[in-house]
Coordinates of C-alpha atoms in Angstrom, one line a residue:
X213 CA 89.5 119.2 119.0
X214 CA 92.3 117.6 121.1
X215 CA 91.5 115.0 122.9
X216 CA 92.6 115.9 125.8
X217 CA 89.9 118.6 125.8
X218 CA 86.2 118.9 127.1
X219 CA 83.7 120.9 126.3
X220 CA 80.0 121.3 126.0
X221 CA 79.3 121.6 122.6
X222 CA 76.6 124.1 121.3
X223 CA 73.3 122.7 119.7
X224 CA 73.9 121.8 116.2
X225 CA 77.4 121.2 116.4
X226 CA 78.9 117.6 117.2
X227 CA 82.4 117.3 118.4
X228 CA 85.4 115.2 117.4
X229 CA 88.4 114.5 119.2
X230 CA 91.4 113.2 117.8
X231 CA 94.7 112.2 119.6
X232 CA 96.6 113.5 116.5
X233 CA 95.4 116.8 116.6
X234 CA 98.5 119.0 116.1
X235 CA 99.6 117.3 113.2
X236 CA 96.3 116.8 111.9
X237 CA 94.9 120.5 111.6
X238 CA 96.1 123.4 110.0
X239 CA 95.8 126.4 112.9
X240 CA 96.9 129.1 111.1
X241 CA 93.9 129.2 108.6
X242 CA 90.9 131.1 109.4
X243 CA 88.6 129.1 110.4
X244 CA 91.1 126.4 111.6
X245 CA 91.0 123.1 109.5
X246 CA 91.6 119.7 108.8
X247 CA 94.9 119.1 106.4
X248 CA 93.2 117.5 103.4
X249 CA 94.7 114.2 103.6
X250 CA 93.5 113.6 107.1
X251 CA 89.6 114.7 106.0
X252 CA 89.6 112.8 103.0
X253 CA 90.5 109.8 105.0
X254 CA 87.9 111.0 107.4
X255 CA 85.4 111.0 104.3
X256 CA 86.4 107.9 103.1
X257 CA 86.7 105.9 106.1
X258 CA 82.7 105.9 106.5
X259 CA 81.8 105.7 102.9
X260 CA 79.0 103.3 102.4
X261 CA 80.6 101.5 99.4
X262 CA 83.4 100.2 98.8
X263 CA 83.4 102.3 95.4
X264 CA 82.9 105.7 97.0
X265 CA 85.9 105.3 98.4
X266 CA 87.6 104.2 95.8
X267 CA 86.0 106.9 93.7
X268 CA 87.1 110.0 96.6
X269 CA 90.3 108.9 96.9
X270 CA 91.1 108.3 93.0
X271 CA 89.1 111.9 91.9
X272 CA 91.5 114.1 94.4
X273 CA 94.3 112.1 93.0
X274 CA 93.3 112.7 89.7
X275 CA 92.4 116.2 90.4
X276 CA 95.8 117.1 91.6
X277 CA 94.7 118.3 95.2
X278 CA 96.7 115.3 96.6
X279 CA 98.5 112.1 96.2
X280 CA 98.4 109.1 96.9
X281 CA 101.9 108.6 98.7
X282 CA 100.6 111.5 101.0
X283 CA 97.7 109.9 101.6
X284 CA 99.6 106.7 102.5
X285 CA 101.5 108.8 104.9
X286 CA 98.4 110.0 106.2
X287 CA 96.6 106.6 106.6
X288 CA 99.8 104.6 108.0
X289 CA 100.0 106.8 111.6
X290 CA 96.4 106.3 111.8
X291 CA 96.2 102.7 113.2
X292 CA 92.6 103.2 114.3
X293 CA 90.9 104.2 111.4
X294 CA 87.7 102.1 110.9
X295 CA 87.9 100.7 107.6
X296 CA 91.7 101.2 107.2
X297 CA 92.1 97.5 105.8
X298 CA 90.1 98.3 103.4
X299 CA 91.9 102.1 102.6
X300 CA 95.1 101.0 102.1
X301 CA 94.9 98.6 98.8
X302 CA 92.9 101.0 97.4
X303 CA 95.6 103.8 98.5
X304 CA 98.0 101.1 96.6
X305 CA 96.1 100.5 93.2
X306 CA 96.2 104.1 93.3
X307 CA 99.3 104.7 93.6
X308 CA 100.3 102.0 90.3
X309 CA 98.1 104.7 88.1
X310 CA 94.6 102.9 88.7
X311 CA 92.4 106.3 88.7
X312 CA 88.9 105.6 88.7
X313 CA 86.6 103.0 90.4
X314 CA 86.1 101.7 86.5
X315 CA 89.9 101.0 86.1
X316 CA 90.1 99.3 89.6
X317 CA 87.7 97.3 89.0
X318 CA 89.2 96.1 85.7
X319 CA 92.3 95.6 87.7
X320 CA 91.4 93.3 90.4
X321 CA 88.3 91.6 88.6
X322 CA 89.7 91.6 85.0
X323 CA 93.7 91.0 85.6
X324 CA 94.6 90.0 88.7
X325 CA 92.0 87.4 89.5
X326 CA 92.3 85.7 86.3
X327 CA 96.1 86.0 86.5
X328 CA 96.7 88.2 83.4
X329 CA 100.4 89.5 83.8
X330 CA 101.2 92.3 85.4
X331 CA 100.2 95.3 83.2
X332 CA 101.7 99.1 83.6
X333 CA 99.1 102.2 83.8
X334 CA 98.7 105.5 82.9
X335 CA 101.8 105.3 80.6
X336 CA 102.8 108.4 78.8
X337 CA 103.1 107.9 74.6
X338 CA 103.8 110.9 72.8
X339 CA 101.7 111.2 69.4
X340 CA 101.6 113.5 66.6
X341 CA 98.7 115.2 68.0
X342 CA 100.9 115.5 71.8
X343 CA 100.8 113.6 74.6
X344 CA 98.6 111.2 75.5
X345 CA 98.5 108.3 78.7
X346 CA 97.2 104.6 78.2
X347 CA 95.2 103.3 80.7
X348 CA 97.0 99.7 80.2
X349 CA 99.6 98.2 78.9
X350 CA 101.1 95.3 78.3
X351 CA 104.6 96.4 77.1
X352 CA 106.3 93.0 76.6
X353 CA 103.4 91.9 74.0
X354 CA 102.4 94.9 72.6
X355 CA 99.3 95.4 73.8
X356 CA 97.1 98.1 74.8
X357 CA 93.6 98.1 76.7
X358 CA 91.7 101.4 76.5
X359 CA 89.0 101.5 79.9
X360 CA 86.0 103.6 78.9
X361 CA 84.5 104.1 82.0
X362 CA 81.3 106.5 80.0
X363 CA 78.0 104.4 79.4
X364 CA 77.9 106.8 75.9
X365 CA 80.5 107.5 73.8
X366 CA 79.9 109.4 70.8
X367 CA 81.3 112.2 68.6
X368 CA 84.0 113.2 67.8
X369 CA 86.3 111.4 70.8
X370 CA 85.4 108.4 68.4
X371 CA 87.4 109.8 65.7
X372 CA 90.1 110.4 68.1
X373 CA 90.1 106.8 69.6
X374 CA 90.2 105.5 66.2
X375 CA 93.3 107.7 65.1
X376 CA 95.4 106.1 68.0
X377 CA 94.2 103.1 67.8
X378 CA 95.5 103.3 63.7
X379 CA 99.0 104.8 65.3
X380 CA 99.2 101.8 67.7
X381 CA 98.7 98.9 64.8
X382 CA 101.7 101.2 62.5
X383 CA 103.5 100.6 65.6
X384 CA 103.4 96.8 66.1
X385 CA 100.8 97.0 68.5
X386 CA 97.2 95.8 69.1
X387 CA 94.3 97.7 71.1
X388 CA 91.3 96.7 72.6
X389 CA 88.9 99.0 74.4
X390 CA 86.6 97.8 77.4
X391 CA 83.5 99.7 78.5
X392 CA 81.4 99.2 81.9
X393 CA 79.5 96.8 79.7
X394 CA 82.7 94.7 79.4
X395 CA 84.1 94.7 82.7
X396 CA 81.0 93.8 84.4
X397 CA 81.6 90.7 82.8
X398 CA 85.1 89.8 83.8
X399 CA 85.7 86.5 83.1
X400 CA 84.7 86.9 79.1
X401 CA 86.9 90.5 79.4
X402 CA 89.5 87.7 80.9
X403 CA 89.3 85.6 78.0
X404 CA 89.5 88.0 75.4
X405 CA 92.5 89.9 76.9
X406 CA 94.2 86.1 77.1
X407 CA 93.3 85.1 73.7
X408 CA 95.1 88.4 72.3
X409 CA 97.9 88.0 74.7
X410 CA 98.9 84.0 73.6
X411 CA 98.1 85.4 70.2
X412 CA 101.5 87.8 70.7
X413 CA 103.7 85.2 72.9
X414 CA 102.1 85.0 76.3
X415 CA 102.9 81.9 77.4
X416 CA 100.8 82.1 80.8
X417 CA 97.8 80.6 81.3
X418 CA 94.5 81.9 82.8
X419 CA 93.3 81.1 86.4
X420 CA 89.7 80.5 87.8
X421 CA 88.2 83.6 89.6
X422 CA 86.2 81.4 91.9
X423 CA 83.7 78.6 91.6
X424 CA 81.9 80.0 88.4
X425 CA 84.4 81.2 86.4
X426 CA 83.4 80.8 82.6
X427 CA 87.6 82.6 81.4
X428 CA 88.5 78.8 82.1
X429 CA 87.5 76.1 79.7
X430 CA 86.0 73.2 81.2
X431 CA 87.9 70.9 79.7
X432 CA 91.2 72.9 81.2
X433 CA 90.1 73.1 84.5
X434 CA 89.4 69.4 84.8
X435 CA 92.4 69.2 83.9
X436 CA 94.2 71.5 86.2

């Protein structure tokens, strides 16, 4: 309700009053509602986890019901929200075609904090079987990572992830494919992604995660 209203609400029912509430909810519907960009934010804002956000905002994405430049729209008149610091990188990997809490995490844990270049998602590739997106690519080396965010994979989608891999190699390029098992190790993930990188003309060099990181030789970090 607005929030310039009082009331005394019935038992059972708990009342919410928002400053924004004209723009915010849809009056003409029967029962009146919030616009679905405000309530997801709602919904997100007091997730638990860092990864049910992620995972909310990424499915209704995914799912077509929104996007994420109107959910950035949303989020940016809301200066109060609790938790907005944390809703608005995630609003931004979103928005670069990282679609799932499995992709993100390869994104921040794998590439950027081992200083992998900067990769392009969700790219469309037309194949002789129609069209199909990569989850990452790194265009200038000809490389392709494949995120398989499903603890099983079996039948025949193994037949069909072999057939474009084949069609990627008759192309020039290389493919690797990363499951949760991979990414929850980052810093090997790191290593192997680098190694096939240098392999193809990368001339970059990986960078220590933190303290621990085992994608850095010893050797090179002493000497860093």
């Amino acid at each position: 309700m607005a929030a310039n209203r009082r009331v005394t609400p019935p038992g059972g029912v708990v009342v919410t009053r928002r400053t924004d509430f004209d723009g915010s909810v849809q009056l003409h519907l029967s029962p009146p509602r919030l616009r679905l960009d405000e309530a997801l934010l709602d919904v997100a804002s007091t997730a638990k986890r860092e990864a049910d956000a992620v995972a909310l905002l990424a499915d209704a994405c995914q799912e077509g019901a929104t996007t994420a430049a109107r959910l950035h729209e949303a989020l940016s008149g809301r200066v109060r929200l609790s938790r907005r610091r944390l809703l608005l990188p995630i609003l931004a990997d979103v928005a670069t075609g990282s679609m799932s809490v499995f992709e993100r995490r390869y994104l921040h844990d794998v590439e950027r904090s081992h200083g992998l270049p900067v990769a392009r998602r969700q790219v469309r590739v037309v194949t002789r079987d129609g069209v199909t997106f990569r989850d990452v690519e790194y265009s200038d080396f000809g490389v392709v990572v494949e995120l398989d965010g499903r603890l099983a994979h079996a039948g025949p989608r193994r037949w069909t992830d072999l057939e474009r891999d084949v069609e990627a190699v008759v192309r020039g390029e290389a493919t690797v494919r990363f499951g949760w098992l991979h990414v929850l190790e980052p810093c090997r993930a790191a290593r192997v992604v680098g190694s096939l990188l240098r392999s193809r003309g990368w001339t970059g060099s990986l960078t220590d995660c933190g303290p621990d990181c085992a994608a850095v030789a010893s050797s090179q970090r002493g000497a860093a």
